[in-house]
XYZ file of C-alpha atoms in Angstrom:
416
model
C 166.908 66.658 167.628
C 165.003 68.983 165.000
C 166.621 68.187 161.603
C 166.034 70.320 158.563
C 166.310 68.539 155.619
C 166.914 69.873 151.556
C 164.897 67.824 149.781
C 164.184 69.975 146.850
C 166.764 67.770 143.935
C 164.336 64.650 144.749
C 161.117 67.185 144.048
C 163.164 67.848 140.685
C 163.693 64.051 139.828
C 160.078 63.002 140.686
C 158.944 65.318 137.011
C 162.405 64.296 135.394
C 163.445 60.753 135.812
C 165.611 60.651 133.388
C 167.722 63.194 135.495
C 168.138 61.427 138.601
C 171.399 60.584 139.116
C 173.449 59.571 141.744
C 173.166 62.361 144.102
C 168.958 61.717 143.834
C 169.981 58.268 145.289
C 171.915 59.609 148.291
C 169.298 62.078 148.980
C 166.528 59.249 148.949
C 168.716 57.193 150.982
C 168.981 60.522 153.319
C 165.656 61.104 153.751
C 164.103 57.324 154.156
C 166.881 56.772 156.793
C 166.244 59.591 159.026
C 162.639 59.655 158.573
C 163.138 56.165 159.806
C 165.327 56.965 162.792
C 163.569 57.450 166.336
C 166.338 60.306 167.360
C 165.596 62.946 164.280
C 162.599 64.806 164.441
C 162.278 65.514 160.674
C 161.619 67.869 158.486
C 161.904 68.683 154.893
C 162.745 72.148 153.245
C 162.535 73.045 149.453
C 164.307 76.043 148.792
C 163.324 76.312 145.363
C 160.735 73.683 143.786
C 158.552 73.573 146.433
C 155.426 71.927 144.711
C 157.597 69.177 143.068
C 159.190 68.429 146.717
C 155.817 68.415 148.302
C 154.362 65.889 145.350
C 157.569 64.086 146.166
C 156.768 64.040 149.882
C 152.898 62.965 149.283
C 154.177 60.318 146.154
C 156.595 58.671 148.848
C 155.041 58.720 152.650
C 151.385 59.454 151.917
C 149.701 61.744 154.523
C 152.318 60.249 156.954
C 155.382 61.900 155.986
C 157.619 64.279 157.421
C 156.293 67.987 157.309
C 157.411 70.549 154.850
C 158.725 73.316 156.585
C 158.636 75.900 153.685
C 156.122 79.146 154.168
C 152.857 79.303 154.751
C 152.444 81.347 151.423
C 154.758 78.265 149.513
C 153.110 75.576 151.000
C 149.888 76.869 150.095
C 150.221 77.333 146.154
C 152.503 74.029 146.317
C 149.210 72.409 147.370
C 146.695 74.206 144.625
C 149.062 72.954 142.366
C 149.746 69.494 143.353
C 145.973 69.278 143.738
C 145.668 70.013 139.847
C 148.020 67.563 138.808
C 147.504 64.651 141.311
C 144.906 62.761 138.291
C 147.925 63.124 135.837
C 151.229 60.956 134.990
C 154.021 63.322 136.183
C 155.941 62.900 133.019
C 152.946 63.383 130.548
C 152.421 66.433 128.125
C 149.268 68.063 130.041
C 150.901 67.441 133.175
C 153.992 69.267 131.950
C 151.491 71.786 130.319
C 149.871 72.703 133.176
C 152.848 73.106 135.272
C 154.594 75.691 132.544
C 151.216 77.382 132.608
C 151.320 77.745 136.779
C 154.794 78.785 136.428
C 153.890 81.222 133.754
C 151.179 82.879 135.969
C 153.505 82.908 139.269
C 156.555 84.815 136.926
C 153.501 87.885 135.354
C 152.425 88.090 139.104
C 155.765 88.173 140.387
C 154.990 85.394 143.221
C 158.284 84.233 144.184
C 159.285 81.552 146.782
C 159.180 83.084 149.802
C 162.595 82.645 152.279
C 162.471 79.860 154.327
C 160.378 80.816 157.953
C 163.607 80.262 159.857
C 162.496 82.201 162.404
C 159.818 79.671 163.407
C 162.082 76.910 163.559
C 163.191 75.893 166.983
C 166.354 76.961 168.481
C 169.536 74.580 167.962
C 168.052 73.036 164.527
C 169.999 71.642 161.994
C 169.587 72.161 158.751
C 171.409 70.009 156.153
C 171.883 70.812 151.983
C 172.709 67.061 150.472
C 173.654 69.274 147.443
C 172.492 73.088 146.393
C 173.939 75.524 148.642
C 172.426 76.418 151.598
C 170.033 79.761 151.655
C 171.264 82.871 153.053
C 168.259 83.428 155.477
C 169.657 80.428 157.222
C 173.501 81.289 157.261
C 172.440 84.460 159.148
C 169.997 82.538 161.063
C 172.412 82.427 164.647
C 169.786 79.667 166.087
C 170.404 77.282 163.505
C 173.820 75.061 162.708
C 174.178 74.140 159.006
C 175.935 70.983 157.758
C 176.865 70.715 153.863
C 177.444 67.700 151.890
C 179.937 68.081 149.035
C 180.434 64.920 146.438
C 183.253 66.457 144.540
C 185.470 69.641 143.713
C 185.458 68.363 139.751
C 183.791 71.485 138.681
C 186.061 74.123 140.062
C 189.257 71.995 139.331
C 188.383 71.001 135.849
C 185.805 73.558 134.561
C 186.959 72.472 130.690
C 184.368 69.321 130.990
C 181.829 71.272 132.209
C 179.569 73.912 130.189
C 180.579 77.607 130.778
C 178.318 78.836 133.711
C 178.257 75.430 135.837
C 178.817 77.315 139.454
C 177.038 75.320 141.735
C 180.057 73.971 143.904
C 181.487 76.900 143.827
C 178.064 78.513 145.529
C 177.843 75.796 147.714
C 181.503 77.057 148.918
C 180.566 80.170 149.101
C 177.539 79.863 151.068
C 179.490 77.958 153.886
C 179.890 79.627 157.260
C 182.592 79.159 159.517
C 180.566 77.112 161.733
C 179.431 75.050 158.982
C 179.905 71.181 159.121
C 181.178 69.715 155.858
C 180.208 65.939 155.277
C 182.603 64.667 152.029
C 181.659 61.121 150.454
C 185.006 59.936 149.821
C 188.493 60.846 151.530
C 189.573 62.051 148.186
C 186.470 64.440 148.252
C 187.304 65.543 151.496
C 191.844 65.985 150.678
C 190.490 68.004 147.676
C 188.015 70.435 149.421
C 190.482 70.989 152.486
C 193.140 71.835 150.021
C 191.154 74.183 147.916
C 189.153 75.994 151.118
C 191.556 75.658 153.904
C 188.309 74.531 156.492
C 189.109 73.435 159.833
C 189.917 69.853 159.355
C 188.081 68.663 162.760
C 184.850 70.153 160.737
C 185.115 68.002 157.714
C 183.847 64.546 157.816
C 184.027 61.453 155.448
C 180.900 59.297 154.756
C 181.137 57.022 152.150
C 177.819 56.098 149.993
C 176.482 52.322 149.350
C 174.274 50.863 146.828
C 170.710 49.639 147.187
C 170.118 46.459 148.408
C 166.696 46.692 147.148
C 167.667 47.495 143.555
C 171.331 46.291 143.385
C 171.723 42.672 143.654
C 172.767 39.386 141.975
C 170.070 38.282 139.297
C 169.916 34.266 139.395
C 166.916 33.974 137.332
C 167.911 33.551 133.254
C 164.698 34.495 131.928
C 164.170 37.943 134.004
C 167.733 38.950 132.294
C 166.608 38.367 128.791
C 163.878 40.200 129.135
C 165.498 43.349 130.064
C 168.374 42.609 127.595
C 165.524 42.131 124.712
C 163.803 45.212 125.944
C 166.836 47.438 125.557
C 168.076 45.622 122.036
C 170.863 43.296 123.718
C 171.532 40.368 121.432
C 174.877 38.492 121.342
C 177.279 36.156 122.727
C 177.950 38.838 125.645
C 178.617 41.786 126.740
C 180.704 44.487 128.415
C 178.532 46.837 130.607
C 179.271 50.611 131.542
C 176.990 52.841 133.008
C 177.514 56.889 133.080
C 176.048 59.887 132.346
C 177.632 60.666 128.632
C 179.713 64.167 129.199
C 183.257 64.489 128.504
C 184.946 63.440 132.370
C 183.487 59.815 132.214
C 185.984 58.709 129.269
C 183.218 57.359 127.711
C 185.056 57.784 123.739
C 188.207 56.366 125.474
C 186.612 52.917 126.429
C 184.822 52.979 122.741
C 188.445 53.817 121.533
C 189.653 50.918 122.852
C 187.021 48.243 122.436
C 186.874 49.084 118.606
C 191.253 48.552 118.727
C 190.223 44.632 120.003
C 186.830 44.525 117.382
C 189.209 45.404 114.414
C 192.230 43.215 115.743
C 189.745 40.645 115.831
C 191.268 39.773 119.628
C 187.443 39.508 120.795
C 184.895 37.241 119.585
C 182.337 38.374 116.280
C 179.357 38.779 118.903
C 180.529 40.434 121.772
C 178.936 43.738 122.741
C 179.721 46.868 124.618
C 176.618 48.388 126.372
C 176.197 52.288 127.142
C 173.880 52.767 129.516
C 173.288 56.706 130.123
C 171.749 59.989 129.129
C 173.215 62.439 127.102
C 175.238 64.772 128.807
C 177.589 67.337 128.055
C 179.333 67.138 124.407
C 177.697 64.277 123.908
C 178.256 64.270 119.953
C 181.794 63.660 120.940
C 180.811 60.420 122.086
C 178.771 59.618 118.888
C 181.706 61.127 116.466
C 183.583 57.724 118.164
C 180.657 55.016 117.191
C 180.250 56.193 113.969
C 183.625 56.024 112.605
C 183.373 52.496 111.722
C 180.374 50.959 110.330
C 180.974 47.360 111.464
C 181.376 49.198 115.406
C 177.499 50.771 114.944
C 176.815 46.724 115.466
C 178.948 46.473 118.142
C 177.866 49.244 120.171
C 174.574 49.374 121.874
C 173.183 52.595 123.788
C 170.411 51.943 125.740
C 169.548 55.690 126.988
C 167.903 56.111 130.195
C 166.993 52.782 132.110
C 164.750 52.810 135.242
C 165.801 51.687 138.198
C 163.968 47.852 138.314
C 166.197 47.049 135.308
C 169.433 47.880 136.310
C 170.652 44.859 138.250
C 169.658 42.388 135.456
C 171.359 44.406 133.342
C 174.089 44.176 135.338
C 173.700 40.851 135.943
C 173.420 39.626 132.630
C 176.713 41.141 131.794
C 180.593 39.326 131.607
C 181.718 42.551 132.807
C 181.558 46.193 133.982
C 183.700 48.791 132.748
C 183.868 52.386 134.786
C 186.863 54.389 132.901
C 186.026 57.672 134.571
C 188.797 60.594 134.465
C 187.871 61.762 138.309
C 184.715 60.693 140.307
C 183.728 62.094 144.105
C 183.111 58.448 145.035
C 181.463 56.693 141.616
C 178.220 54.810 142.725
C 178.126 52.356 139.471
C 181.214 50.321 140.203
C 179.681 49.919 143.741
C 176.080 48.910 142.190
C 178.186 46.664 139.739
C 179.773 44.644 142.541
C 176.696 44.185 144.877
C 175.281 42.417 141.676
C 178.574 39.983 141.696
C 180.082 41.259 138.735
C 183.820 42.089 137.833
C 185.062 45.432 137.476
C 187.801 47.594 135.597
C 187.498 51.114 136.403
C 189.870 53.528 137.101
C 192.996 54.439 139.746
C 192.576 57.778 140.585
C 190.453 59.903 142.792
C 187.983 58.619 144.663
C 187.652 55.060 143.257
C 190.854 53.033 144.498
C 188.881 53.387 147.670
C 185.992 52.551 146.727
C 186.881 49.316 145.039
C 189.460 48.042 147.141
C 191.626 45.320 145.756
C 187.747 43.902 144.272
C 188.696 45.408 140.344
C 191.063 45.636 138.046
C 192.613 49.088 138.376
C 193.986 50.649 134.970
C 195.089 54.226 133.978
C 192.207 55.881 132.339
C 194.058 57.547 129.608
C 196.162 53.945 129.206
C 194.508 52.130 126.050
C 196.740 49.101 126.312
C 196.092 48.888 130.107
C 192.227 49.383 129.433
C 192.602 46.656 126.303
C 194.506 43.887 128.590
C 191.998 44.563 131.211
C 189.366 43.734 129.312
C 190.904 40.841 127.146
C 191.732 39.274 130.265
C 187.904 39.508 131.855
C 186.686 38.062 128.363
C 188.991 35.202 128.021
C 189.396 34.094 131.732
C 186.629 32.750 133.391
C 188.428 31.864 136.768
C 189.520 35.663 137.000
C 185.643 36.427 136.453
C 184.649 34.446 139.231
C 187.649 35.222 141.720
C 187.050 39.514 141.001
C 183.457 38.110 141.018
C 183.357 37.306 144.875
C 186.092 39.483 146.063
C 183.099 42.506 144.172
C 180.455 40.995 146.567
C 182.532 40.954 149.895
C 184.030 44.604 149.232
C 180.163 45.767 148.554
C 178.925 44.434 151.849
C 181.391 46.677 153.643
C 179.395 50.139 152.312
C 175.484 50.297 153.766
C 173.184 52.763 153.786
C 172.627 51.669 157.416
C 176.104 52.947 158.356
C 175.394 56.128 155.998
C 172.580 57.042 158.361
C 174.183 56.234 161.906
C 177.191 58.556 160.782
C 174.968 61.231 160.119
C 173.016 60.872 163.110
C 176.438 60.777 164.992
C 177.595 63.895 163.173
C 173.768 66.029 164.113
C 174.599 64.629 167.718
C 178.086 66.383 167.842
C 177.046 69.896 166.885
């Protein structure tokens, strides 16, 4: 089974850490799974960002990875490139001076990517966007069924918390065919893009997302967690944890909102913490108009920015609590990562997340500020609710696997 594969957003994370979010993790699940599987032949496409795919490619599975079935022309430059910056650290200056200078030299010649070669790939291929939409050479290409992967319909349902111009699910829509198969991460994901398009049902398909057992699990060891929590400026008696990029639909100001109502009602002990960990995203200021209202909350709050992966479940870990107050998510990977490390949750009960938790969190409207304050009184001050949420968070995470991601995919290529 030939299997076409977009893996251009992980060549755009490998330059821009800081970036990846939670659709780099499904794609990197995506491709490690199938390259893995023994009934996918493999290969990987980069519609645009062909040179940071293929360093992505050569960073991950050496000489021995799957091929990059881009142009001739593409993979050719990708690899004079690549060649130049293989001595240098991706994210350093020359390395990002070098690649503006390439880029600069491609736009005065006017060397654009090429289309993909579809018509050298084999007849009955799949090829599968985990996120941009898929290219128009392959839409018309008759040979070759397409399967699209949509995380959410936030975008084109509330465009107010995004910045004017954000189109990309509304290309990805547009760039379906009608023979296109439509994988949704949550069944809220899929209710919402059957409602909105009006696709055949039978060509829509649900499959949920996990959390890496490699990088999300319970942190035992005392002196591993205060390292990471003195790295990123954690000091205290505790902490609440919540984890999100910081742009207007995550609620982030609502959950500062409220914890400042229980710092000034004195409800919550004199050093107890909430941690921010995130980027800045979208109106971010908004968030930072909220922490510096009050100068004994500056104390209080603690942003970490970005935090690499190998740091994230003793973070976790070393928290009382984790705290997901999102408006709307597509499926809302932290309050999964939160419970594979054993910790209790509040988040939110709408969308995609009821589902996702299960009966393992406290639910609470997300524009509720008493519901979010009892919530999290309730985690602080009872330790045998901690530890019941606690275990019920580890049993509900060991349902979701990237093993089952992959098997449901493979099932999926099989049908069409």
């Amino acid at each position: 089974m030939n299997l076409l594969l977009d893996a251009s957003p992980l060549g755009i994370g490998f330059y821009h850490p800081e970036a990846k979010t939670g659709v780099s993790r499904v794609v990197e699940e995506l491709v490690r799974g199938l390259e893995q599987s023994s009934e996918v032949n493999l290969s990987l496409v980069a519609p645009s960002h062909v040179s940071e795919t293929q360093r992505y490619i050569q960073s991950m599975f050496g000489t021995e990875g799957p091929p990059l079935a881009n142009s001739i022309a593409d993979r050719r430059w990708a690899s004079l490139e690549n060649t130049l910056l293989k001595p240098l650290d991706p994210t350093s200056r020359p390395s990002k001076l070098i690649r503006g200078g390439l880029e600069t030299i491609r736009n005065i010649i006017g060397m654009k990517p090429s289309p993909l070669p579809t018509h050298k790939w084999a007849t009955g291929s799949i090829y599968h966007s985990p996120f941009f939409p898929i290219p128009t050479e392959v839409g018309r290409a008759r040979h070759i069924r397409s399967v699209m992967t949509i995380h959410d319909l936030i975008p084109i349902q509330r465009p107010d918390w995004f910045r004017e111009g954000e189109q990309t699910v509304r290309q990805v829509i547009d760039s379906l065919t009608p023979t296109t198969n439509v994988v949704c991460v949550s069944e809220a994901t899929r209710t919402d893009f059957l409602n909105h398009t009006g696709f055949p049902a039978d060509q829509v398909t649900t499959v949920p997302l996990a959390a890496s057992r490699e990088l999300f699990y319970p942190v035992t060891d005392p002196d591993r967690i205060a390292a990471v929590q003195h790295r990123f400026g954690i000091s205290g008696g505790g902490y609440i944890l919540s984890l999100a990029t910081f742009e207007p639909r995550k609620n982030i100001d609502h959950l500062i909102r409220s914890f400042a109502r229980l710092v000034e009602e004195r409800t919550i002990p004199d050093d107890f913490n909430l941690v921010l960990v995130g980027t800045k995203g979208w109106k971010f200021d908004q968030i930072m108009t909220e922490v510096s209202r009050a100068d004994h909350l500056q104390s209080r709050i603690i942003l970490t920015g970005f935090v690499p992966d190998e740091d994230l479940a003793p973070l976790y870990s070393g928290a009382l609590a984790f705290v997901y107050p999102s408006l709307y998510e597509g499926f809302g990977l932290p309050p999964l990562e939160a419970m594979q490390c054993g910790l209790p949750v509040i988040t939110s009960n709408q969308s995609s997340l009821p589902e996702v938790v299960g009966n393992a969190a406290l639910l609470v409207s997300p524009t509720d500020s008493d519901a979010l304050c009892h919530a999290l009184l309730t985690l602080i001050n009872s330790s045998s609710v901690r530890a019941e949420l606690a275990q019920r968070a580890l049993e509900r995470a060991a349902l979701f696997s990237w093993g089952r991601f992959i098997k449901e995919h493979i099932s999926l290529y099989k049908s069409i």
